[in-house]
Tab-separated table of N, CA and C in Angstrom:
chain	number	residue	atom	x	y	z
C	30	MET	N	0.716	-0.933	0.052
C	30	MET	CA	-0.208	0.275	-0.118
C	30	MET	C	1.057	1.584	-0.204
C	31	ALA	N	0.594	2.443	-1.101
C	31	ALA	CA	1.334	3.605	-0.720
C	31	ALA	C	0.916	4.457	0.648
C	32	ASN	N	1.964	5.123	0.691
C	32	ASN	CA	1.418	6.242	1.871
C	32	ASN	C	0.450	7.329	0.970
C	33	ARG	N	-0.240	7.615	2.126
C	33	ARG	CA	-1.167	8.404	1.636
C	33	ARG	C	-1.353	9.664	2.643
C	34	LEU	N	-2.159	10.789	2.453
C	34	LEU	CA	-2.707	11.537	3.813
C	34	LEU	C	-4.368	12.002	3.410
C	35	ASN	N	-5.069	12.030	4.392
C	35	ASN	CA	-6.311	11.689	4.194
C	35	ASN	C	-6.915	12.515	5.299
C	36	PRO	N	-8.115	12.816	5.291
C	36	PRO	CA	-8.752	13.781	6.413
C	36	PRO	C	-9.226	12.620	7.734
C	37	TYR	N	-9.392	12.691	8.764
C	37	TYR	CA	-9.938	12.097	9.377
C	37	TYR	C	-10.849	12.778	10.633
C	38	LEU	N	-11.980	12.618	10.178
C	38	LEU	CA	-12.964	13.247	11.147
C	38	LEU	C	-13.402	13.025	12.440
C	39	SER	N	-13.959	13.894	13.535
C	39	SER	CA	-13.834	13.620	14.807
C	39	SER	C	-15.698	13.964	15.190
C	40	PHE	N	-16.327	13.081	15.371
C	40	PHE	CA	-18.001	13.518	15.674
C	40	PHE	C	-18.272	13.493	16.851
C	41	ASP	N	-19.132	14.003	17.844
C	41	ASP	CA	-19.635	14.095	18.785
C	41	ASP	C	-20.989	13.038	19.069
C	42	GLY	N	-20.512	11.584	18.632
C	42	GLY	CA	-21.555	10.927	18.917
C	42	GLY	C	-22.647	10.409	17.692
C	43	ASN	N	-22.268	11.122	16.635
C	43	ASN	CA	-23.639	10.856	15.387
C	43	ASN	C	-22.397	10.640	14.420
C	44	ALA	N	-21.261	9.884	14.471
C	44	ALA	CA	-20.372	8.987	13.231
C	44	ALA	C	-20.863	8.618	12.521
C	45	ARG	N	-21.748	7.263	12.885
C	45	ARG	CA	-22.108	6.347	12.235
C	45	ARG	C	-23.090	7.393	11.149
C	46	GLN	N	-23.965	7.958	11.566
C	46	GLN	CA	-24.867	8.759	10.650
C	46	GLN	C	-23.687	9.375	9.577
C	47	ALA	N	-23.309	10.298	10.303
C	47	ALA	CA	-22.055	11.014	9.026
C	47	ALA	C	-21.284	10.016	8.473
C	48	MET	N	-20.590	9.110	8.668
C	48	MET	CA	-20.085	8.461	7.344
C	48	MET	C	-21.203	7.796	6.562
C	49	GLU	N	-22.253	7.384	7.336
C	49	GLU	CA	-23.065	6.620	6.343
C	49	GLU	C	-23.778	7.836	5.294
C	50	HIS	N	-23.822	8.724	5.485
C	50	HIS	CA	-24.210	9.609	4.661
C	50	HIS	C	-23.154	10.129	3.903
C	51	TYR	N	-21.802	9.973	3.864
C	51	TYR	CA	-20.569	10.154	3.062
C	51	TYR	C	-20.586	9.194	2.092
C	52	GLN	N	-20.914	7.771	2.442
C	52	GLN	CA	-21.159	6.665	1.897
C	52	GLN	C	-22.214	6.924	0.706
C	53	ARG	N	-23.365	7.657	1.322
C	53	ARG	CA	-24.364	7.692	-0.045
C	53	ARG	C	-23.396	8.812	-1.103
C	54	THR	N	-23.133	9.619	-0.340
C	54	THR	CA	-22.639	10.634	-1.090
C	54	THR	C	-21.373	10.208	-2.504
C	55	PHE	N	-20.508	9.599	-1.869
C	55	PHE	CA	-19.919	9.248	-2.672
C	55	PHE	C	-19.592	7.842	-2.805
C	56	GLY	N	-20.554	7.115	-2.748
C	56	GLY	CA	-20.442	5.624	-2.903
C	56	GLY	C	-19.147	5.063	-2.352
C	57	GLY	N	-18.560	3.509	-2.548
C	57	GLY	CA	-17.582	2.823	-2.003
C	57	GLY	C	-18.058	1.933	-0.707
C	58	GLN	N	-16.959	1.257	-0.220
C	58	GLN	CA	-17.087	0.655	0.930
C	58	GLN	C	-16.959	1.497	2.162
C	59	LEU	N	-17.841	1.123	2.941
C	59	LEU	CA	-17.916	1.771	4.516
C	59	LEU	C	-17.418	0.496	5.217
C	60	ASP	N	-16.201	0.875	5.982
C	60	ASP	CA	-16.125	0.098	7.273
C	60	ASP	C	-16.194	0.686	8.458
C	61	LEU	N	-16.950	0.189	9.607
C	61	LEU	CA	-17.059	0.944	10.794
C	61	LEU	C	-17.068	-0.216	11.637
C	62	MET	N	-16.268	0.055	13.124
C	62	MET	CA	-15.951	-0.351	13.909
C	62	MET	C	-16.532	0.387	15.485
C	63	THR	N	-16.966	-0.729	16.311
C	63	THR	CA	-17.413	0.038	17.562
C	63	THR	C	-16.696	-0.367	18.654
C	64	PHE	N	-17.094	1.118	19.826
C	64	PHE	CA	-15.850	0.795	20.819
C	64	PHE	C	-16.325	-0.727	21.457
C	65	GLY	N	-17.560	-1.162	21.473
C	65	GLY	CA	-17.934	-2.387	21.765
C	65	GLY	C	-17.422	-3.738	21.063
C	66	ASP	N	-16.784	-3.661	19.580
C	66	ASP	CA	-16.579	-4.190	18.579
C	66	ASP	C	-14.958	-4.921	19.624
C	67	MET	N	-14.634	-3.929	19.980
C	67	MET	CA	-13.036	-3.709	20.794
C	67	MET	C	-12.961	-4.567	22.211
C	68	GLY	N	-14.322	-4.628	22.534
C	68	GLY	CA	-14.566	-5.014	24.093
C	68	GLY	C	-14.228	-4.069	25.070
C	69	GLY	N	-14.570	-4.430	26.372
C	69	GLY	CA	-14.136	-3.302	27.576
C	69	GLY	C	-15.068	-1.704	27.371
C	70	ALA	N	-15.624	-1.516	26.587
C	70	ALA	CA	-16.226	-0.363	26.319
C	70	ALA	C	-16.754	0.115	27.491
C	71	GLU	N	-16.781	1.455	27.927
C	71	GLU	CA	-17.360	2.421	28.910
C	71	GLU	C	-19.095	1.861	28.689
C	72	PRO	N	-19.821	1.844	29.703
C	72	PRO	CA	-21.033	2.210	29.526
C	72	PRO	C	-21.968	2.888	29.069
C	73	GLY	N	-22.848	2.711	27.606
C	73	GLY	CA	-22.997	3.937	26.781
C	73	GLY	C	-22.303	4.149	25.468
C	74	SER	N	-21.411	3.463	25.993
C	74	SER	CA	-20.652	3.933	24.186
C	74	SER	C	-20.196	3.064	23.821
C	75	GLU	N	-20.820	1.949	23.687
C	75	GLU	CA	-20.588	0.146	22.868
C	75	GLU	C	-20.916	0.749	21.404
C	76	ASP	N	-21.699	1.279	21.539
C	76	ASP	CA	-22.237	1.312	19.885
C	76	ASP	C	-22.083	2.558	19.075
C	77	LYS	N	-21.046	3.690	20.002
C	77	LYS	CA	-20.865	4.576	19.070
C	77	LYS	C	-19.410	4.013	18.480
C	78	ILE	N	-18.464	4.866	17.173
C	78	ILE	CA	-17.517	4.476	16.253
C	78	ILE	C	-16.309	4.796	16.859
C	79	MET	N	-15.709	3.752	17.061
C	79	MET	CA	-14.448	3.969	17.245
C	79	MET	C	-13.315	4.074	16.001
C	80	HIS	N	-14.088	3.678	14.988
C	80	HIS	CA	-13.173	4.024	13.432
C	80	HIS	C	-14.345	3.680	12.446
C	81	GLY	N	-14.351	4.557	11.614
C	81	GLY	CA	-14.789	4.320	10.544
C	81	GLY	C	-14.015	4.626	9.265
C	82	ALA	N	-13.566	3.812	8.220
C	82	ALA	CA	-12.976	4.394	6.812
C	82	ALA	C	-14.070	4.361	5.764
C	83	LEU	N	-13.840	5.048	4.620
C	83	LEU	CA	-14.991	4.990	3.540
C	83	LEU	C	-13.715	4.747	2.513
C	84	GLU	N	-13.591	4.387	1.843
C	84	GLU	CA	-13.220	4.136	0.644
C	84	GLU	C	-13.769	3.864	-0.653
C	85	ALA	N	-13.891	4.969	-1.080
C	85	ALA	CA	-14.564	5.654	-2.060
C	85	ALA	C	-14.176	5.302	-3.657
C	86	PRO	N	-14.639	5.095	-5.223
C	86	PRO	CA	-14.113	5.532	-6.124
C	86	PRO	C	-13.333	6.659	-6.651
C	87	GLY	N	-12.325	6.279	-7.461
C	87	GLY	CA	-11.615	7.537	-7.823
C	87	GLY	C	-10.463	8.174	-6.707
C	88	GLY	N	-10.224	6.848	-5.836
C	88	GLY	CA	-9.098	7.354	-4.726
C	88	GLY	C	-9.567	8.136	-3.423
C	89	LEU	N	-10.793	8.347	-3.463
C	89	LEU	CA	-11.125	9.038	-2.346
C	89	LEU	C	-11.359	8.349	-1.099
C	90	TYR	N	-10.678	8.566	0.003
C	90	TYR	CA	-10.491	8.303	1.092
C	90	TYR	C	-10.650	8.849	2.745
C	91	LEU	N	-11.824	8.649	3.345
C	91	LEU	CA	-12.311	9.305	4.307
C	91	LEU	C	-12.748	8.780	5.849
C	92	MET	N	-11.892	8.809	6.595
C	92	MET	CA	-12.062	8.254	7.779
C	92	MET	C	-12.430	9.158	8.864
C	93	GLY	N	-13.404	8.501	10.033
C	93	GLY	CA	-13.545	9.155	11.172
C	93	GLY	C	-14.048	8.488	12.485
C	94	ALA	N	-14.840	9.051	13.554
C	94	ALA	CA	-14.825	8.311	14.995
C	94	ALA	C	-15.367	9.291	15.582
C	95	ASP	N	-16.085	8.626	16.507
C	95	ASP	CA	-17.017	9.335	18.025
C	95	ASP	C	-15.652	9.884	18.516
C	96	THR	N	-15.805	10.666	19.206
C	96	THR	CA	-14.640	11.032	20.448
C	96	THR	C	-14.758	10.393	21.241
C	97	PRO	N	-13.589	9.321	21.689
C	97	PRO	CA	-13.695	8.589	22.422
C	97	PRO	C	-14.066	8.902	24.436
C	98	PRO	N	-14.811	8.174	25.083
C	98	PRO	CA	-15.151	8.598	26.124
C	98	PRO	C	-14.043	9.327	26.774
C	99	GLY	N	-14.279	10.085	27.555
C	99	GLY	CA	-13.121	10.726	28.680
C	99	GLY	C	-12.743	12.052	28.047
C	100	MET	N	-12.731	12.194	26.872
C	100	MET	CA	-11.830	13.012	25.759
C	100	MET	C	-12.940	14.190	25.366
C	101	GLU	N	-12.838	15.313	25.276
C	101	GLU	CA	-13.580	16.658	24.803
C	101	GLU	C	-13.636	16.597	23.486
C	102	HIS	N	-14.765	16.721	22.697
C	102	HIS	CA	-15.166	17.091	21.441
C	102	HIS	C	-15.165	18.190	21.133
C	103	ARG	N	-14.214	18.805	20.266
C	103	ARG	CA	-13.887	20.382	20.189
C	103	ARG	C	-14.230	20.601	18.831
C	104	PRO	N	-15.027	20.961	18.323
C	104	PRO	CA	-15.303	20.907	17.030
C	104	PRO	C	-14.416	22.524	16.331
C	105	GLY	N	-14.318	22.845	15.709
C	105	GLY	CA	-13.575	24.152	15.367
C	105	GLY	C	-13.716	24.331	13.814
C	106	ASN	N	-12.930	25.170	13.191
C	106	ASN	CA	-12.944	25.933	11.508
C	106	ASN	C	-11.910	25.890	11.310
C	107	THR	N	-10.622	25.072	11.704
C	107	THR	CA	-9.346	25.022	11.302
C	107	THR	C	-9.128	23.844	10.408
C	108	MET	N	-10.240	23.068	9.753
C	108	MET	CA	-9.596	21.938	9.037
C	108	MET	C	-11.339	22.164	7.971
C	109	ALA	N	-10.933	21.754	6.670
C	109	ALA	CA	-11.989	21.308	5.531
C	109	ALA	C	-11.398	20.119	4.876
C	110	VAL	N	-12.209	19.620	4.036
C	110	VAL	CA	-11.914	18.761	3.241
C	110	VAL	C	-12.542	18.875	2.219
C	111	SER	N	-11.334	18.993	0.853
C	111	SER	CA	-11.362	19.820	-0.168
C	111	SER	C	-11.451	18.866	-0.980
C	112	LEU	N	-12.477	19.164	-1.862
C	112	LEU	CA	-13.129	18.411	-3.205
C	112	LEU	C	-12.529	18.587	-4.671
C	113	SER	N	-11.959	18.595	-5.518
C	113	SER	CA	-11.487	19.142	-6.653
C	113	SER	C	-11.006	18.361	-7.945
C	114	GLY	N	-11.466	18.719	-9.104
C	114	GLY	CA	-11.378	18.106	-10.348
C	114	GLY	C	-11.976	18.661	-11.651
C	115	ASP	N	-12.041	18.215	-12.755
C	115	ASP	CA	-13.052	18.322	-13.739
C	115	ASP	C	-14.281	17.453	-13.762
C	116	ASP	N	-14.482	16.964	-13.263
C	116	ASP	CA	-15.713	16.210	-13.340
C	116	ASP	C	-16.942	16.875	-12.890
C	117	ALA	N	-17.440	17.972	-13.711
C	117	ALA	CA	-18.214	19.138	-13.439
C	117	ALA	C	-19.691	18.281	-12.767
C	118	THR	N	-19.906	17.349	-13.322
C	118	THR	CA	-21.105	16.948	-12.797
C	118	THR	C	-21.055	15.855	-11.370
C	119	GLU	N	-20.091	15.057	-11.507
C	119	GLU	CA	-19.746	14.586	-10.429
C	119	GLU	C	-19.650	15.239	-9.021
C	120	LEU	N	-18.877	16.490	-9.154
C	120	LEU	CA	-18.585	17.597	-8.127
C	120	LEU	C	-19.576	18.401	-7.913
C	121	ARG	N	-20.614	18.603	-8.396
C	121	ARG	CA	-21.711	19.411	-8.397
C	121	ARG	C	-23.051	18.344	-7.474
C	122	ARG	N	-23.206	16.913	-7.952
C	122	ARG	CA	-23.827	16.074	-7.266
C	122	ARG	C	-23.126	16.090	-5.483
C	123	TRP	N	-21.771	15.972	-5.498
C	123	TRP	CA	-21.645	15.996	-4.069
C	123	TRP	C	-21.772	17.230	-3.566
C	124	TRP	N	-21.574	18.334	-3.904
C	124	TRP	CA	-21.476	19.584	-3.573
C	124	TRP	C	-23.169	19.924	-3.028
C	125	GLU	N	-24.187	19.296	-3.792
C	125	GLU	CA	-25.382	19.650	-3.481
C	125	GLU	C	-26.167	18.565	-2.218
C	126	ALA	N	-25.101	17.275	-2.172
C	126	ALA	CA	-25.385	16.203	-0.957
C	126	ALA	C	-24.601	16.673	0.183
C	127	LEU	N	-23.757	17.170	0.271
C	127	LEU	CA	-23.542	18.190	1.324
C	127	LEU	C	-23.650	19.866	1.763
C	128	SER	N	-23.879	20.228	1.067
C	128	SER	CA	-24.641	21.760	0.944
C	128	SER	C	-26.081	21.722	1.540
C	129	GLY	N	-26.645	20.249	1.127
C	129	GLY	CA	-28.036	20.334	1.362
C	129	GLY	C	-28.516	19.742	2.222
C	130	ASN	N	-29.769	19.541	2.949
C	130	ASN	CA	-30.142	18.495	4.118
C	130	ASN	C	-29.923	18.869	5.417
C	131	GLY	N	-29.656	20.054	5.582
C	131	GLY	CA	-29.288	20.843	7.031
C	131	GLY	C	-27.890	21.585	6.719
C	132	GLY	N	-27.201	21.266	5.717
C	132	GLY	CA	-26.036	21.834	5.633
C	132	GLY	C	-25.917	23.131	5.392
C	133	SER	N	-25.068	24.287	5.007
C	133	SER	CA	-25.163	25.504	5.128
C	133	SER	C	-23.746	26.077	4.292
C	134	VAL	N	-24.488	27.437	2.888
C	134	VAL	CA	-23.556	27.396	2.216
C	134	VAL	C	-22.681	28.753	2.742
C	135	THR	N	-21.128	28.439	2.625
C	135	THR	CA	-20.503	29.734	2.833
C	135	THR	C	-19.971	30.398	1.988
C	136	VAL	N	-19.626	30.075	0.857
C	136	VAL	CA	-19.179	30.599	-0.172
C	136	VAL	C	-20.178	30.037	-1.500
C	137	PRO	N	-20.947	30.386	-2.322
C	137	PRO	CA	-21.460	30.019	-3.125
C	137	PRO	C	-20.800	29.354	-4.152
C	138	LEU	N	-21.374	27.829	-4.828
C	138	LEU	CA	-20.486	27.631	-5.727
C	138	LEU	C	-20.720	28.518	-7.267
C	139	GLU	N	-19.706	29.041	-7.491
C	139	GLU	CA	-19.638	29.714	-8.639
C	139	GLU	C	-18.478	30.085	-8.968
C	140	THR	N	-18.762	30.442	-10.547
C	140	THR	CA	-17.213	30.875	-11.191
C	140	THR	C	-16.502	31.758	-10.671
C	141	GLN	N	-14.993	31.436	-10.178
C	141	GLN	CA	-13.977	32.617	-9.550
C	141	GLN	C	-13.110	33.536	-10.382
C	142	MET	N	-12.217	34.330	-9.508
C	142	MET	CA	-11.177	34.884	-10.658
C	142	MET	C	-10.351	34.563	-10.945
C	143	TRP	N	-9.645	33.173	-10.620
C	143	TRP	CA	-8.902	32.369	-11.233
C	143	TRP	C	-9.934	31.514	-12.341
C	144	GLY	N	-10.960	31.396	-12.407
C	144	GLY	CA	-11.514	30.728	-13.744
C	144	GLY	C	-11.844	29.505	-13.308
C	145	ASP	N	-11.836	28.931	-12.249
C	145	ASP	CA	-12.662	27.472	-11.604
C	145	ASP	C	-13.609	28.292	-11.203
C	146	GLU	N	-14.429	27.020	-10.944
C	146	GLU	CA	-15.826	26.798	-9.999
C	146	GLU	C	-15.652	26.720	-8.446
C	147	PHE	N	-15.990	27.272	-7.579
C	147	PHE	CA	-15.498	27.220	-6.055
C	147	PHE	C	-16.624	27.577	-5.115
C	148	GLY	N	-16.810	26.511	-4.174
C	148	GLY	CA	-17.624	27.190	-3.078
C	148	GLY	C	-16.945	26.436	-1.895
C	149	MET	N	-17.749	26.788	-1.014
C	149	MET	CA	-17.484	26.144	0.623
C	149	MET	C	-18.900	26.212	0.973
C	150	CYS	N	-18.865	25.182	2.176
C	150	CYS	CA	-20.166	24.869	3.010
C	150	CYS	C	-19.685	24.090	3.968
C	151	VAL	N	-20.506	24.177	4.751
C	151	VAL	CA	-20.353	23.032	6.406
C	151	VAL	C	-21.674	22.527	6.181
C	152	ASP	N	-21.447	21.164	6.265
C	152	ASP	CA	-22.595	20.289	5.747
C	152	ASP	C	-23.193	19.637	7.475
C	153	ARG	N	-24.318	18.905	7.478
C	153	ARG	CA	-25.305	19.055	8.854
C	153	ARG	C	-24.206	18.464	10.098
C	154	PHE	N	-23.619	17.802	9.766
C	154	PHE	CA	-22.180	17.681	10.930
C	154	PHE	C	-21.599	18.393	11.534
C	155	GLY	N	-21.383	19.405	10.570
C	155	GLY	CA	-20.773	20.599	11.379
C	155	GLY	C	-18.965	20.527	10.375
C	156	VAL	N	-18.752	19.656	9.097
C	156	VAL	CA	-17.500	19.578	8.863
C	156	VAL	C	-17.807	20.629	7.480
C	157	MET	N	-16.498	21.680	7.524
C	157	MET	CA	-16.446	21.894	6.255
C	157	MET	C	-15.740	21.390	5.384
C	158	TRP	N	-16.194	22.154	3.932
C	158	TRP	CA	-15.789	21.228	2.530
C	158	TRP	C	-15.641	22.321	1.712
C	159	MET	N	-14.439	22.071	0.811
C	159	MET	CA	-14.513	23.187	-0.156
C	159	MET	C	-14.395	22.245	-1.550
C	160	VAL	N	-14.969	22.813	-2.444
C	160	VAL	CA	-15.453	22.013	-3.805
C	160	VAL	C	-15.031	22.755	-5.367
C	161	ASN	N	-13.669	22.368	-5.783
C	161	ASN	CA	-13.064	23.403	-6.889
C	161	ASN	C	-13.521	22.524	-8.316
C	162	ILE	N	-14.305	23.148	-8.733
C	162	ILE	CA	-13.917	22.644	-10.508
C	162	ILE	C	-13.800	23.178	-11.142
C	163	ALA	N	-12.359	22.652	-12.116
C	163	ALA	CA	-11.482	22.781	-12.515
C	163	ALA	C	-11.983	23.699	-13.927
C	164	GLY	N	-11.709	25.178	-14.091
C	164	GLY	CA	-12.401	25.395	-15.678
C	164	GLY	C	-11.510	24.849	-17.117
C	165	PRO	N	-12.207	25.515	-17.672
C	165	PRO	CA	-11.589	24.897	-19.121
C	165	PRO	C	-10.210	24.966	-19.602
C	166	GLN	N	-9.710	26.268	-18.762
C	166	GLN	CA	-8.078	26.298	-19.222
C	166	GLN	C	-7.129	25.584	-17.525
C	167	ASN	N	-7.925	24.776	-16.921
C	167	ASN	CA	-7.150	24.282	-15.813
C	167	ASN	C	-7.476	22.792	-15.656
C	168	ALA	N	-8.063	22.127	-16.578
C	168	ALA	CA	-8.850	20.991	-16.552
C	168	ALA	C	-7.778	19.891	-17.534
C	169	ALA	N	-6.644	20.705	-18.172
C	169	ALA	CA	-5.946	19.648	-18.627
C	169	ALA	C	-4.632	19.594	-18.013
């Protein structure tokens, strides 16, 4: 397996719902492991996600988990997941799935001064996403 760098998202008890949403959005194989699967889970955390991994077509790989018992969940805006490419149809479909259904748009998906379509949103799980669709001059 080659080295790779990928986002690892932390959730406050809704990792299963978030990762299943991302699977519906991107497709692919989702593997989820609960704290209970590993044994010795604290009461009430047995069904929480200890580790989730989504391997989707096109090389997309996303991991996430619920914050472990005893640790503080600290959401913030210091990280965003960026999706970019030249498949406008697929990227727009992903944009709609992430920005809709309780998400919010912070920058509308529209042509920017550099010639690409770009937008930013926060999905219903509080994750920031950036989508960049390469313009004709940048698609090659």
